[in-house]
């Protein structure tokens, strides 16, 4: 981590926290517009059924009802689009059944949208929704992703075998040959459990239409408002893009689940024009469990081939990925481009191949969730490596050392090029911080109490800063993945920054201000950050994939550099010097080698008084914008070490120690970074021990549809974390030298926890989530 200089590397308190902690945040549900009306969705109680009848007569006559909308209203519009095209092994395109805004004669999961009821009040809309009479011809649901072809039913007629695509990457034949000739092959089969996002703020939207200007305004809890507008206008409703304004105000967490275009806000926008009043909808928590896009849900079998010394020769992976009932916005990319390309991990494995079969089931759509493919890849690699170490009789740290990549740049066998890294350094720091040397004594103390103690490693890497448009486009992306920034310097030297990135917990209002203040040499108080409004901000791609600072921050810095370049020309005129002799440092423009200098604010004022500078050569004003499209991903990496104590009599697992050492390149705000890691660790531990989205295999009902059945991590489920950001290897291709940090904790922690439990029990595998019953069963089997 770079030493503090100016504002870079300082743990500045988050500027946005004051309004959040005092209840002054402005979320979508807080916004009430004139003549506000309310929407309620009628949802399917069945996982798979044909709609045989739909009668809205009684509901339409109910008090306060303004309109009822069904699939019939949307027959002439497009379906919700998928933003990433994946091709099959034979080169043919994936199956893309229409994802209707409201059900088009068939429902495909419990919670599928059937109708929208709009009324004067929320209570009236709720009461009327109960009066909508829907007849269903129930069909057999497709639930078992291991046997979708033999389910005896099809989620979509376009995919009779329920397969969306079968995709492959890597040297299939070379891997097979290496496995045949290997001294040892480790094999594991496991499931990466389905997760249900639970952001503090549920999804919400408030749509209005202005008949005079023919313009729509949508307030929505969303992570990328420009993409929301583009997809809705261009692919679904056919609204001219300049006639639609999308505003994402304060958003209470997203974790990926608010990236996507959903049918709910699309239906509200459509209906707002028809009834001539704004319509608000806010999901309740039960509705969110059913209808938010879920995460993970992979079945994987992997083989790791090694020579007699534990050097990796080849990795072979077969994964079945559950897409749910429909393709969501980025769902096709998660188990392919964001997953299989990371299967090299931190290791110099000469040959790797992966085959992914993505399937449709009668469950909620599955898409990106914190980490999005990277946690699934890390789980495969790190469970394999730890198991191989045990089978080969090697120390888990030693087998990693023998296989670490040490020379950079490094081109992996699965399509990525790591620009920099020092994996031995992060592991060494983690081993020291975790006091691995003292583990035998702690293990003996646990055994004396009749308890089992285990230690588990996880050495993760992720590709983030998503991403280079050229690479993404070649891999199937249907949009660019650049970012935009605008820096507006006012006459008095105060600055407003507009960013296409969106903040929903990351602390952008602080971090971006630190970066700009450090470069311009002005107080942070003189800088404001604007985001989340397509009416104000240049077209940007939003926040996901740990891209905000690496991509969005770089766009801002490029705009700042333009400001400084123009300022030098104005200063040169004021100082009667050549602009090539002007330097800018510490908030002053100076003539190099002299004591002649003027402050930034004087130059900014001059920029707006044209007769004070050669306006025949320079335009008035000091306002610049920039777009940035990175040349590569950023590759944060680290080592996590988990130490658990297990009661074999009850299966209760207590995480005694959790150590995380990360290389995030240059760090702008260490406190914010540490907070991001803490949150990710809690979510990763939640996946490893507690969280599991479960459907009944016969009826398709969601069995974990509330906090009574879906266990979220609580304070007493996690230990006090040992977190350290090591003196990192700066990213080589962005001027800030930064890498992403927002998803690391959720990526590296699940395999560390499961590896520790397996070590404690002396077993090969314990499935996630490692609940007390699951661990108790494993302990009994081991005994």
XYZ file of C-alpha atoms in Angstrom:
783
model
C 0.000 0.000 0.000
C 1.326 3.409 -0.870
C 2.247 5.689 2.016
C -0.153 8.559 2.750
C 0.501 11.572 0.538
C -2.088 14.305 0.302
C -5.392 12.466 0.331
C -4.218 9.191 -1.205
C -3.765 6.359 1.299
C -5.609 8.148 4.133
C -8.502 6.627 6.068
C -10.788 9.606 5.559
C -14.176 9.104 7.214
C -16.973 8.467 4.755
C -18.738 11.725 3.950
C -22.027 10.006 3.110
C -22.379 8.236 6.457
C -23.730 11.262 8.314
C -26.963 11.338 6.317
C -27.394 7.564 6.447
C -26.814 7.305 10.193
C -29.200 10.167 10.932
C -32.004 8.876 8.705
C -31.585 11.507 6.026
C -30.887 9.097 3.170
C -33.227 9.444 0.196
C -34.202 6.017 -1.104
C -36.663 5.213 -3.872
C -39.470 4.373 -1.447
C -38.949 7.747 0.273
C -39.933 9.547 -2.929
C -43.614 10.424 -3.174
C -44.679 12.295 -6.294
C -47.804 14.440 -6.846
C -50.872 12.231 -7.484
C -48.866 9.225 -6.388
C -50.475 5.831 -7.018
C -49.280 2.357 -6.044
C -48.696 -0.912 -7.814
C -49.000 -4.496 -6.564
C -48.065 -7.573 -8.584
C -50.140 -10.723 -8.746
C -47.632 -13.578 -8.723
C -47.800 -17.231 -9.611
C -48.233 -19.724 -6.749
C -47.065 -22.488 -9.093
C -43.619 -23.295 -10.451
C -44.858 -24.414 -13.851
C -48.366 -23.956 -15.238
C -50.386 -22.732 -18.169
C -52.710 -19.838 -17.476
C -56.109 -21.201 -18.427
C -58.105 -18.125 -17.430
C -57.497 -14.635 -16.103
C -60.466 -12.587 -14.857
C -59.859 -9.038 -13.620
C -63.506 -7.920 -13.525
C -63.942 -7.913 -9.756
C -60.522 -6.386 -9.169
C -61.146 -3.587 -11.670
C -64.381 -2.663 -9.868
C -62.694 -2.512 -6.465
C -62.365 0.866 -4.703
C -59.508 3.064 -5.872
C -58.369 0.830 -8.731
C -56.911 2.828 -11.632
C -55.855 0.040 -13.954
C -54.929 -3.630 -14.251
C -52.285 -4.860 -16.657
C -51.626 -8.424 -17.821
C -49.450 -10.191 -20.338
C -51.922 -9.202 -23.069
C -50.829 -5.573 -22.708
C -47.211 -6.517 -23.449
C -47.603 -8.851 -26.401
C -46.427 -6.163 -28.808
C -43.277 -5.261 -26.838
C -39.975 -7.045 -26.515
C -38.842 -9.339 -23.763
C -36.277 -8.474 -21.098
C -32.931 -8.833 -22.911
C -29.817 -10.793 -22.023
C -26.678 -8.715 -22.449
C -24.202 -11.474 -23.238
C -24.286 -13.942 -26.142
C -22.708 -17.334 -25.446
C -22.187 -19.824 -28.245
C -22.317 -23.596 -28.007
C -19.272 -25.747 -28.635
C -20.461 -26.256 -32.223
C -20.636 -22.485 -32.758
C -24.425 -22.201 -32.664
C -26.005 -19.514 -30.490
C -27.467 -20.164 -27.080
C -31.219 -20.570 -26.726
C -32.883 -17.239 -25.865
C -36.566 -17.748 -25.046
C -38.507 -14.530 -24.543
C -38.451 -13.211 -20.989
C -41.847 -11.469 -20.831
C -42.549 -8.408 -18.711
C -45.708 -10.151 -17.448
C -46.465 -13.849 -17.991
C -47.523 -14.571 -21.562
C -49.866 -17.513 -20.998
C -47.482 -19.611 -18.946
C -45.794 -19.174 -15.569
C -42.348 -20.631 -15.042
C -41.474 -20.185 -11.360
C -43.171 -19.452 -8.066
C -43.309 -15.656 -7.966
C -43.490 -15.151 -11.730
C -45.318 -11.900 -12.566
C -48.899 -12.461 -13.761
C -50.592 -9.052 -13.418
C -50.046 -5.518 -12.167
C -52.800 -3.822 -10.170
C -52.614 -0.030 -9.773
C -54.710 1.887 -7.230
C -54.868 5.168 -5.349
C -53.369 3.641 -2.200
C -51.158 0.672 -1.466
C -53.859 -0.923 0.664
C -56.401 -0.637 -2.149
C -53.966 -2.169 -4.639
C -53.227 -5.047 -2.264
C -56.929 -5.709 -1.685
C -57.729 -5.595 -5.397
C -54.855 -7.929 -6.265
C -56.538 -10.593 -4.142
C -59.617 -10.292 -6.382
C -57.750 -11.151 -9.605
C -58.911 -14.651 -10.510
C -56.321 -16.790 -12.273
C -56.910 -20.341 -13.469
C -53.881 -22.601 -13.820
C -53.285 -25.931 -15.539
C -50.393 -27.163 -13.423
C -47.461 -28.780 -15.241
C -44.538 -30.882 -14.004
C -41.768 -28.554 -12.833
C -38.143 -28.991 -13.915
C -36.136 -28.810 -10.698
C -33.141 -31.203 -10.716
C -30.265 -29.578 -12.581
C -28.432 -32.901 -12.679
C -31.232 -34.394 -14.784
C -32.992 -31.614 -16.690
C -32.995 -33.665 -19.872
C -34.922 -36.446 -18.191
C -37.372 -34.231 -16.348
C -40.242 -35.125 -18.649
C -41.058 -31.437 -19.132
C -39.619 -28.335 -20.790
C -39.423 -24.916 -19.221
C -39.459 -23.401 -22.734
C -40.587 -24.893 -26.022
C -37.458 -23.382 -27.617
C -35.266 -25.567 -25.375
C -36.969 -28.980 -25.234
C -34.017 -30.546 -23.390
C -33.863 -27.527 -21.024
C -30.317 -26.742 -22.118
C -29.501 -23.117 -22.889
C -25.976 -23.827 -24.102
C -23.004 -26.150 -23.716
C -19.807 -24.127 -23.787
C -16.163 -25.039 -23.465
C -12.795 -23.369 -23.041
C -9.252 -24.732 -22.969
C -7.302 -27.692 -24.333
C -9.687 -30.621 -23.894
C -7.456 -33.225 -25.534
C -4.268 -31.979 -23.875
C -5.885 -32.107 -20.449
C -7.142 -35.644 -21.043
C -3.647 -36.779 -22.049
C -2.081 -35.132 -18.989
C -4.560 -36.861 -16.691
C -3.750 -40.247 -18.228
C -0.033 -39.798 -17.601
C -0.250 -38.175 -14.155
C 1.308 -39.647 -11.021
C -1.761 -38.638 -9.021
C -5.238 -37.315 -9.856
C -7.481 -35.675 -7.263
C -11.199 -35.828 -8.008
C -14.026 -33.967 -6.296
C -17.717 -33.413 -7.000
C -19.638 -30.691 -5.183
C -22.434 -28.138 -5.368
C -22.003 -24.413 -5.042
C -25.200 -23.661 -3.141
C -27.898 -21.284 -4.349
C -27.896 -17.929 -2.583
C -30.681 -15.363 -2.274
C -29.535 -11.717 -2.152
C -30.751 -9.783 0.841
C -29.776 -6.153 0.420
C -30.976 -3.979 3.280
C -33.221 -2.040 0.890
C -35.516 -4.242 -1.213
C -36.031 -3.466 -4.870
C -38.262 -0.473 -5.539
C -39.403 1.727 -8.411
C -41.497 4.850 -8.980
C -42.415 5.654 -12.583
C -44.152 8.720 -14.005
C -45.090 10.090 -17.418
C -45.418 13.727 -18.476
C -48.005 14.086 -21.241
C -46.873 17.595 -22.168
C -43.247 16.705 -22.824
C -43.920 13.016 -23.560
C -41.135 12.168 -21.145
C -40.836 9.368 -18.601
C -39.026 9.528 -15.274
C -38.123 6.385 -13.368
C -36.765 6.370 -9.834
C -35.363 2.911 -9.217
C -33.114 1.038 -6.796
C -30.555 0.096 -9.405
C -26.770 -0.140 -9.780
C -26.502 1.143 -13.372
C -29.241 3.580 -14.413
C -27.894 4.234 -17.932
C -27.938 0.522 -18.768
C -31.411 0.229 -17.241
C -32.608 3.017 -19.535
C -30.884 1.636 -22.628
C -32.256 -1.881 -22.244
C -35.776 -0.786 -21.386
C -36.009 1.786 -24.161
C -34.203 0.048 -26.991
C -35.135 -3.596 -26.446
C -38.443 -3.687 -24.592
C -40.744 -0.673 -24.676
C -39.434 1.199 -27.711
C -39.308 4.541 -25.920
C -36.945 7.137 -27.461
C -33.974 7.111 -25.117
C -33.861 10.894 -24.798
C -37.457 10.805 -23.563
C -36.575 8.665 -20.553
C -34.783 9.756 -17.406
C -33.660 7.145 -14.893
C -32.653 8.223 -11.399
C -31.119 5.822 -8.918
C -31.035 7.811 -5.658
C -29.533 6.402 -2.485
C -29.525 2.631 -2.870
C -29.327 0.419 0.208
C -26.994 -2.283 -1.070
C -27.095 -4.303 -4.237
C -24.535 -7.146 -4.286
C -25.326 -7.626 -7.977
C -29.063 -8.174 -7.575
C -29.816 -4.572 -8.619
C -27.730 -4.608 -11.802
C -30.442 -6.131 -13.917
C -33.452 -4.891 -15.814
C -36.488 -6.433 -14.129
C -40.056 -6.726 -15.298
C -41.450 -4.816 -12.324
C -40.028 -1.386 -13.148
C -40.626 -2.002 -16.855
C -44.312 -2.666 -16.221
C -44.570 0.460 -14.056
C -43.075 2.659 -16.777
C -45.518 1.226 -19.343
C -48.517 1.575 -17.031
C -47.663 5.135 -15.911
C -48.437 6.468 -19.386
C -51.730 4.583 -19.573
C -53.123 5.790 -16.244
C -51.492 9.228 -16.382
C -50.183 9.100 -12.822
C -46.916 8.080 -11.150
C -46.855 4.500 -9.826
C -44.731 3.307 -6.917
C -43.869 -0.299 -6.101
C -41.647 -1.524 -3.286
C -41.045 -5.219 -2.751
C -41.721 -6.666 0.659
C -39.153 -9.143 1.911
C -41.155 -12.237 1.018
C -41.635 -10.886 -2.498
C -37.905 -10.220 -2.736
C -37.082 -13.813 -1.792
C -39.277 -15.043 -4.631
C -38.490 -12.534 -7.358
C -34.940 -11.152 -6.955
C -32.381 -12.849 -9.157
C -30.595 -15.535 -7.137
C -26.910 -16.442 -7.218
C -24.494 -19.405 -7.633
C -26.160 -22.887 -7.932
C -23.534 -24.971 -9.753
C -22.896 -28.703 -9.833
C -19.236 -29.440 -10.575
C -16.902 -32.398 -10.993
C -13.197 -31.613 -11.271
C -9.961 -33.540 -11.763
C -6.543 -32.151 -10.854
C -3.534 -34.029 -12.297
C -0.113 -33.795 -10.647
C 3.359 -35.254 -10.959
C 4.988 -37.161 -8.100
C 6.169 -33.923 -6.473
C 2.757 -32.263 -6.424
C 3.353 -30.017 -9.426
C 0.115 -29.340 -11.248
C -0.126 -30.754 -14.765
C -3.759 -30.222 -15.713
C -7.179 -29.244 -14.402
C -10.389 -30.608 -15.905
C -13.747 -29.133 -14.882
C -17.321 -30.062 -15.808
C -20.033 -27.734 -14.472
C -23.807 -27.673 -14.760
C -25.052 -24.151 -14.080
C -28.636 -23.347 -13.136
C -29.960 -20.296 -14.997
C -33.442 -20.523 -13.485
C -36.549 -19.978 -15.591
C -35.285 -17.136 -17.786
C -32.076 -15.546 -18.975
C -31.413 -12.500 -16.822
C -29.332 -9.502 -17.940
C -25.865 -11.002 -17.406
C -26.721 -14.572 -16.425
C -25.168 -16.261 -19.450
C -21.740 -14.735 -18.752
C -21.518 -15.688 -15.078
C -20.831 -19.452 -15.419
C -18.666 -18.964 -18.507
C -16.637 -15.793 -19.027
C -16.597 -14.778 -15.349
C -16.075 -18.328 -14.057
C -14.086 -20.623 -16.306
C -11.515 -17.969 -17.226
C -10.484 -17.836 -13.546
C -9.818 -21.569 -13.128
C -6.056 -21.039 -13.303
C -6.220 -19.366 -9.911
C -2.794 -18.311 -8.689
C -1.172 -21.410 -10.153
C 1.044 -22.274 -13.083
C -1.101 -25.132 -14.360
C 0.003 -25.841 -17.961
C -3.285 -27.244 -19.233
C -6.846 -26.397 -18.187
C -10.211 -27.082 -19.750
C -13.764 -26.480 -18.613
C -17.120 -27.478 -20.054
C -20.257 -25.722 -18.857
C -23.824 -26.861 -19.477
C -26.217 -24.036 -18.576
C -29.774 -25.201 -18.000
C -33.262 -23.821 -17.476
C -35.299 -24.838 -14.418
C -38.576 -23.714 -12.890
C -36.856 -21.506 -10.337
C -36.168 -17.785 -10.037
C -33.614 -16.516 -12.578
C -29.990 -16.834 -11.483
C -27.514 -14.048 -12.226
C -24.570 -12.183 -10.744
C -24.215 -12.118 -6.961
C -21.231 -10.624 -5.145
C -18.260 -12.077 -7.007
C -20.309 -13.460 -9.929
C -18.446 -16.515 -11.191
C -15.204 -15.717 -9.396
C -16.360 -17.256 -6.053
C -17.483 -20.378 -7.909
C -14.110 -20.663 -9.691
C -12.130 -20.061 -6.512
C -14.175 -22.676 -4.695
C -13.345 -25.262 -7.372
C -9.643 -24.454 -7.452
C -9.030 -24.067 -3.723
C -11.024 -27.130 -2.691
C -9.080 -29.149 -5.252
C -5.694 -27.800 -4.159
C -6.340 -28.380 -0.449
C -7.648 -31.894 -1.083
C -4.678 -32.673 -3.332
C -2.302 -31.551 -0.594
C -3.897 -33.981 1.860
C -3.826 -36.831 -0.636
C -0.187 -36.148 -1.547
C 0.910 -35.772 2.078
C 1.996 -32.171 1.525
C 1.475 -29.095 3.680
C -1.305 -26.952 2.136
C 1.005 -23.939 2.008
C 3.825 -25.937 0.460
C 1.787 -27.339 -2.419
C 0.709 -23.816 -3.226
C 4.280 -22.520 -3.133
C 5.367 -25.234 -5.541
C 2.749 -24.112 -8.047
C 2.478 -20.335 -7.631
C 2.903 -18.160 -10.715
C 6.075 -16.136 -10.163
C 6.738 -14.440 -13.509
C 4.563 -11.669 -14.928
C 2.854 -10.893 -17.181
C 1.433 -14.419 -17.231
C -0.948 -15.723 -19.891
C -3.211 -18.384 -18.429
C -4.452 -21.376 -20.453
C -8.013 -20.022 -20.146
C -7.708 -16.677 -21.853
C -6.558 -14.094 -19.298
C -3.224 -12.320 -18.836
C -2.278 -11.426 -15.262
C -0.241 -8.223 -15.329
C 1.300 -8.405 -11.871
C 1.197 -10.140 -8.502
C 3.210 -11.540 -5.595
C 1.314 -14.539 -4.251
C 4.066 -15.742 -1.954
C 4.067 -12.378 -0.168
C 0.346 -12.434 0.625
C 0.502 -16.051 1.793
C 3.528 -15.406 4.001
C 1.772 -12.433 5.601
C -1.379 -14.483 6.139
C 0.532 -17.355 7.764
C 2.202 -14.927 10.150
C -0.989 -13.029 10.979
C -2.946 -16.268 11.516
C -0.232 -17.636 13.822
C -0.155 -20.927 11.961
C 2.901 -21.891 14.019
C 0.721 -21.919 17.137
C -2.009 -24.062 15.582
C -0.792 -27.451 16.924
C -1.027 -26.195 20.503
C -4.518 -24.808 19.920
C -5.564 -28.074 18.279
C -4.345 -30.059 21.285
C -6.266 -27.762 23.627
C -9.452 -28.314 21.610
C -8.990 -32.092 21.619
C -8.632 -32.035 25.385
C -12.181 -30.599 25.464
C -13.515 -33.232 23.075
C -13.595 -30.787 20.163
C -12.054 -30.891 16.687
C -9.947 -28.022 15.364
C -9.022 -27.469 11.729
C -7.099 -25.043 9.542
C -8.026 -24.171 5.964
C -6.322 -22.105 3.272
C -7.687 -20.298 0.246
C -5.462 -18.448 -2.222
C -7.852 -16.559 -4.498
C -7.475 -14.363 -7.539
C -10.198 -12.476 -9.334
C -10.541 -10.590 -12.578
C -12.358 -7.336 -11.930
C -12.453 -3.757 -13.053
C -14.897 -5.161 -15.585
C -13.763 -4.672 -18.235
C -12.011 -4.142 -21.544
C -14.701 -3.709 -24.174
C -12.510 -5.326 -26.837
C -12.065 -8.498 -24.791
C -15.645 -8.536 -23.531
C -17.003 -7.977 -27.037
C -14.964 -10.844 -28.437
C -16.380 -13.030 -25.677
C -20.004 -12.154 -26.410
C -20.780 -8.888 -24.584
C -23.493 -6.919 -26.341
C -22.403 -3.581 -24.887
C -19.194 -1.714 -24.162
C -17.844 -1.765 -20.620
C -16.154 1.616 -20.471
C -16.868 4.309 -17.915
C -17.410 8.067 -18.093
C -16.458 10.987 -15.906
C -17.028 14.729 -16.047
C -15.262 17.340 -13.947
C -16.902 20.752 -13.743
C -14.779 23.498 -12.165
C -16.863 26.473 -11.080
C -15.503 30.059 -11.246
C -14.634 30.053 -7.533
C -12.577 26.875 -7.838
C -15.186 24.566 -6.371
C -15.611 21.291 -8.258
C -18.510 19.035 -9.163
C -17.661 15.550 -10.403
C -20.176 13.535 -12.416
C -19.507 9.805 -12.646
C -21.193 6.980 -14.508
C -20.354 4.703 -11.590
C -23.044 4.293 -8.965
C -22.582 4.192 -5.212
C -24.723 1.883 -3.104
C -22.475 1.348 -0.111
C -18.987 1.605 -1.617
C -18.194 5.117 -0.392
C -17.693 6.787 -3.784
C -18.559 10.227 -2.455
C -15.487 9.952 -0.272
C -13.010 7.983 -2.386
C -13.607 9.852 -5.643
C -13.334 13.159 -3.778
C -10.015 11.999 -2.276
C -8.608 11.233 -5.707
C -9.669 14.581 -7.182
C -8.596 16.593 -4.121
C -5.176 14.943 -4.186
C -4.642 15.758 -7.861
C -5.955 19.327 -7.724
C -4.525 20.184 -4.307
C -7.836 21.513 -3.004
C -9.859 20.579 0.101
C -12.263 17.644 -0.166
C -14.980 19.988 1.072
C -14.668 21.875 -2.223
C -15.663 18.784 -4.206
C -19.081 17.218 -4.658
C -19.797 13.900 -6.379
C -22.904 13.383 -8.519
C -24.045 9.989 -9.778
C -27.095 7.903 -10.545
C -29.051 10.296 -12.790
C -29.144 9.875 -16.558
C -30.364 13.462 -16.805
C -27.113 14.770 -15.322
C -24.389 12.229 -15.951
C -22.651 11.135 -19.134
C -23.541 7.648 -20.377
C -21.821 5.227 -18.020
C -21.989 1.523 -17.332
C -22.594 1.595 -13.569
C -21.135 -0.293 -10.656
C -20.514 -4.020 -10.475
C -17.527 -6.350 -10.774
C -15.346 -4.175 -8.492
C -14.876 -1.663 -11.304
C -15.693 1.716 -9.757
C -12.260 3.079 -8.895
C -10.208 1.208 -11.488
C -12.499 2.179 -14.372
C -14.755 4.988 -13.140
C -11.993 6.603 -11.094
C -9.628 6.513 -14.047
C -12.216 8.228 -16.268
C -12.454 10.981 -13.663
C -8.668 11.305 -13.517
C -8.462 11.589 -17.297
C -10.950 14.469 -17.121
C -8.939 16.081 -14.300
C -5.798 15.826 -16.431
C -7.602 17.779 -19.157
C -8.554 20.415 -16.583
C -4.925 20.769 -15.517
C -3.712 20.918 -19.122
C -6.084 23.781 -19.933
C -5.288 25.458 -16.635
C -1.599 25.483 -17.554
C -2.359 27.440 -20.709
C -4.387 30.024 -18.800
C -1.731 30.232 -16.090
C 0.976 30.693 -18.711
C -0.814 33.782 -19.983
C -1.268 35.183 -16.466
C 2.348 34.451 -15.507
C 3.746 35.588 -18.859
C 5.468 32.283 -19.480
C 5.345 29.487 -22.010
C 2.780 26.856 -21.137
C 5.533 24.232 -21.443
C 7.248 25.911 -18.457
C 4.183 25.644 -16.236
C 3.984 22.900 -13.629
C 1.013 22.137 -11.400
C 1.565 20.939 -7.860
C 0.065 21.521 -4.441
C -2.926 23.346 -5.894
C -0.768 25.964 -7.642
C 0.339 26.631 -11.188
C 4.024 27.549 -11.117
C 6.716 28.629 -13.519
C 9.322 25.926 -13.229
C 12.514 27.046 -11.532
C 11.023 30.300 -10.200
C 8.881 31.445 -7.279
C 6.162 32.721 -9.598
C 2.862 30.941 -8.875
C -0.901 31.439 -8.847
C -3.524 29.322 -7.067
C -5.957 26.982 -8.764
C -8.955 29.192 -7.882
C -7.446 32.200 -9.673
C -7.043 30.171 -12.844
C -10.605 28.829 -12.593
C -12.006 32.356 -12.197
C -9.964 33.562 -15.144
C -11.379 30.744 -17.256
C -14.801 32.357 -16.906
C -13.569 35.909 -17.626
C -12.490 35.552 -21.266
C -11.000 39.028 -21.667
C -8.349 38.072 -19.087
C -6.842 35.331 -21.241
C -6.355 34.691 -24.974
C -9.908 33.573 -25.709
C -9.103 33.484 -29.396
C -7.021 30.403 -28.606
C -9.000 28.911 -25.713
C -12.709 28.447 -25.116
C -14.105 29.974 -21.926
C -14.916 27.712 -19.021
C -13.189 24.896 -17.202
C -15.275 21.797 -17.745
C -13.961 18.516 -19.141
C -15.180 14.981 -19.597
C -13.513 11.684 -20.448
C -14.326 8.090 -21.211
C -12.062 5.252 -20.151
C -12.001 1.756 -21.586
C -9.327 -0.339 -19.838
C -6.888 -2.527 -21.745
C -7.156 -5.383 -19.249
C -8.890 -6.512 -16.102
C -7.329 -5.848 -12.731
C -6.272 -8.906 -10.747
C -6.466 -8.540 -6.962
C -5.313 -11.634 -5.118
C -4.709 -12.833 -1.599
C -4.570 -15.658 0.885
C -7.261 -16.352 3.487
C -6.758 -18.715 6.415
C -9.675 -19.960 8.491
C -9.428 -21.784 11.809
C -12.503 -23.575 13.134
C -13.486 -25.531 16.211
C -16.110 -28.240 15.673
C -18.178 -30.093 18.238
C -18.522 -33.597 16.708
C -21.395 -34.426 19.051
C -23.611 -31.605 17.735
C -21.984 -30.535 14.467
C -21.797 -26.940 15.632
C -18.897 -25.120 13.953
C -17.316 -22.052 15.502
C -14.975 -19.932 13.434
C -12.235 -19.090 15.889
C -9.991 -17.114 13.553
C -10.396 -15.647 10.073
C -7.360 -14.062 8.465
C -7.434 -12.195 5.156
C -4.345 -10.811 3.446
C -5.025 -9.069 0.140
C -3.071 -7.334 -2.599
C -5.297 -4.572 -3.962
C -2.507 -2.569 -5.569
C -2.509 1.051 -4.459
C -5.121 1.778 -1.808
C -6.917 5.133 -1.741
C -8.801 4.761 1.566
C -7.628 1.868 3.791
C -10.629 2.125 6.122
C -13.143 1.772 3.298
C -11.174 -1.127 1.822
C -11.109 -2.915 5.159
C -14.852 -2.391 5.499
C -15.429 -3.897 2.076
C -13.377 -6.951 3.009
C -15.250 -7.339 6.307
C -18.598 -7.315 4.494
C -17.395 -9.815 1.924
C -16.070 -12.139 4.615
C -19.433 -12.099 6.380
C -21.212 -12.990 3.145
C -18.701 -15.715 2.324
C -19.066 -17.232 5.775
C -22.832 -17.025 5.326
C -22.569 -19.116 2.178
C -20.181 -21.616 3.723
C -22.139 -22.236 6.931
C -25.689 -20.934 6.709
C -27.327 -19.730 3.507
C -29.127 -22.035 1.091
C -31.924 -21.286 -1.340
C -33.953 -24.505 -1.419
C -36.909 -25.451 -3.620
C -39.185 -28.432 -3.130
C -38.192 -30.877 -5.859
C -41.790 -31.991 -6.481
C -43.877 -28.822 -6.292
C -41.206 -26.208 -7.025
C -42.177 -24.185 -3.953
C -39.424 -22.074 -2.399
C -38.848 -23.657 1.012
C -36.401 -20.988 2.180
C -38.646 -18.012 1.452
C -38.161 -16.041 4.665
C -35.687 -15.470 7.461
C -37.373 -18.294 9.335
C -35.855 -20.731 6.831
C -33.033 -18.823 5.129
C -30.253 -18.318 7.665
C -28.366 -15.044 7.354
C -25.088 -14.577 9.258
C -25.439 -12.723 12.531
C -22.830 -11.034 14.686
C -22.166 -14.159 16.751
C -21.586 -16.254 13.600
C -18.410 -14.398 12.657
C -15.188 -13.819 14.592
C -13.133 -10.669 14.889
C -11.397 -10.616 11.518
C -7.649 -10.305 11.035
C -7.475 -8.215 7.857
C -4.355 -6.840 6.230
C -3.693 -5.214 2.893
C -0.102 -6.079 2.020
C 2.385 -3.771 0.312
C 0.836 -4.567 -3.015
C 1.796 -4.835 -6.643
C 0.125 -1.833 -8.333
C -1.986 -2.451 -11.392
C 0.156 -1.660 -14.416
C -2.500 -0.331 -16.775
C -4.482 2.303 -14.881
C -2.895 5.542 -13.668
C -4.057 5.051 -10.092
C -2.452 1.601 -9.846
C -5.595 0.332 -8.127
C -7.349 -3.036 -8.235
C -10.875 -3.944 -7.157
C -11.620 -4.839 -3.547
C -15.393 -5.042 -3.134
C -15.863 -8.753 -3.813
C -12.630 -10.291 -2.508
C -13.951 -11.292 0.909
C -16.880 -13.191 -0.582
C -14.585 -14.921 -3.078
C -11.785 -16.137 -0.853
C -13.626 -17.112 2.316
C -16.005 -20.011 1.451
C -13.283 -22.517 0.469
C -11.144 -21.477 3.442
C -14.034 -22.273 5.807
C -14.867 -25.626 4.198
C -11.184 -26.576 3.986
C -10.884 -25.890 7.719
C -13.917 -28.042 8.545
C -12.620 -30.902 6.385
C -9.260 -30.631 8.125
C -10.899 -30.730 11.547
C -12.947 -33.837 10.743
C -10.366 -35.564 8.582
C -12.821 -35.920 5.676
C -12.509 -35.225 1.957
C -15.571 -33.032 1.595
C -18.352 -31.332 3.509
C -21.038 -29.742 1.315
C -22.042 -26.105 1.617
C -23.734 -24.880 3.658
C -21.953 -26.745 6.441
C -24.907 -26.605 8.825
C -24.673 -28.385 12.185
C -26.649 -31.339 10.815
C -24.400 -31.604 7.741
C -21.248 -31.413 9.845
C -22.647 -33.905 12.378
C -23.323 -36.364 9.557
C -19.766 -35.918 8.257
C -18.332 -36.390 11.748
C -20.318 -39.613 12.233
C -19.173 -40.916 8.849
C -15.561 -40.108 9.667
C -15.852 -41.846 13.036
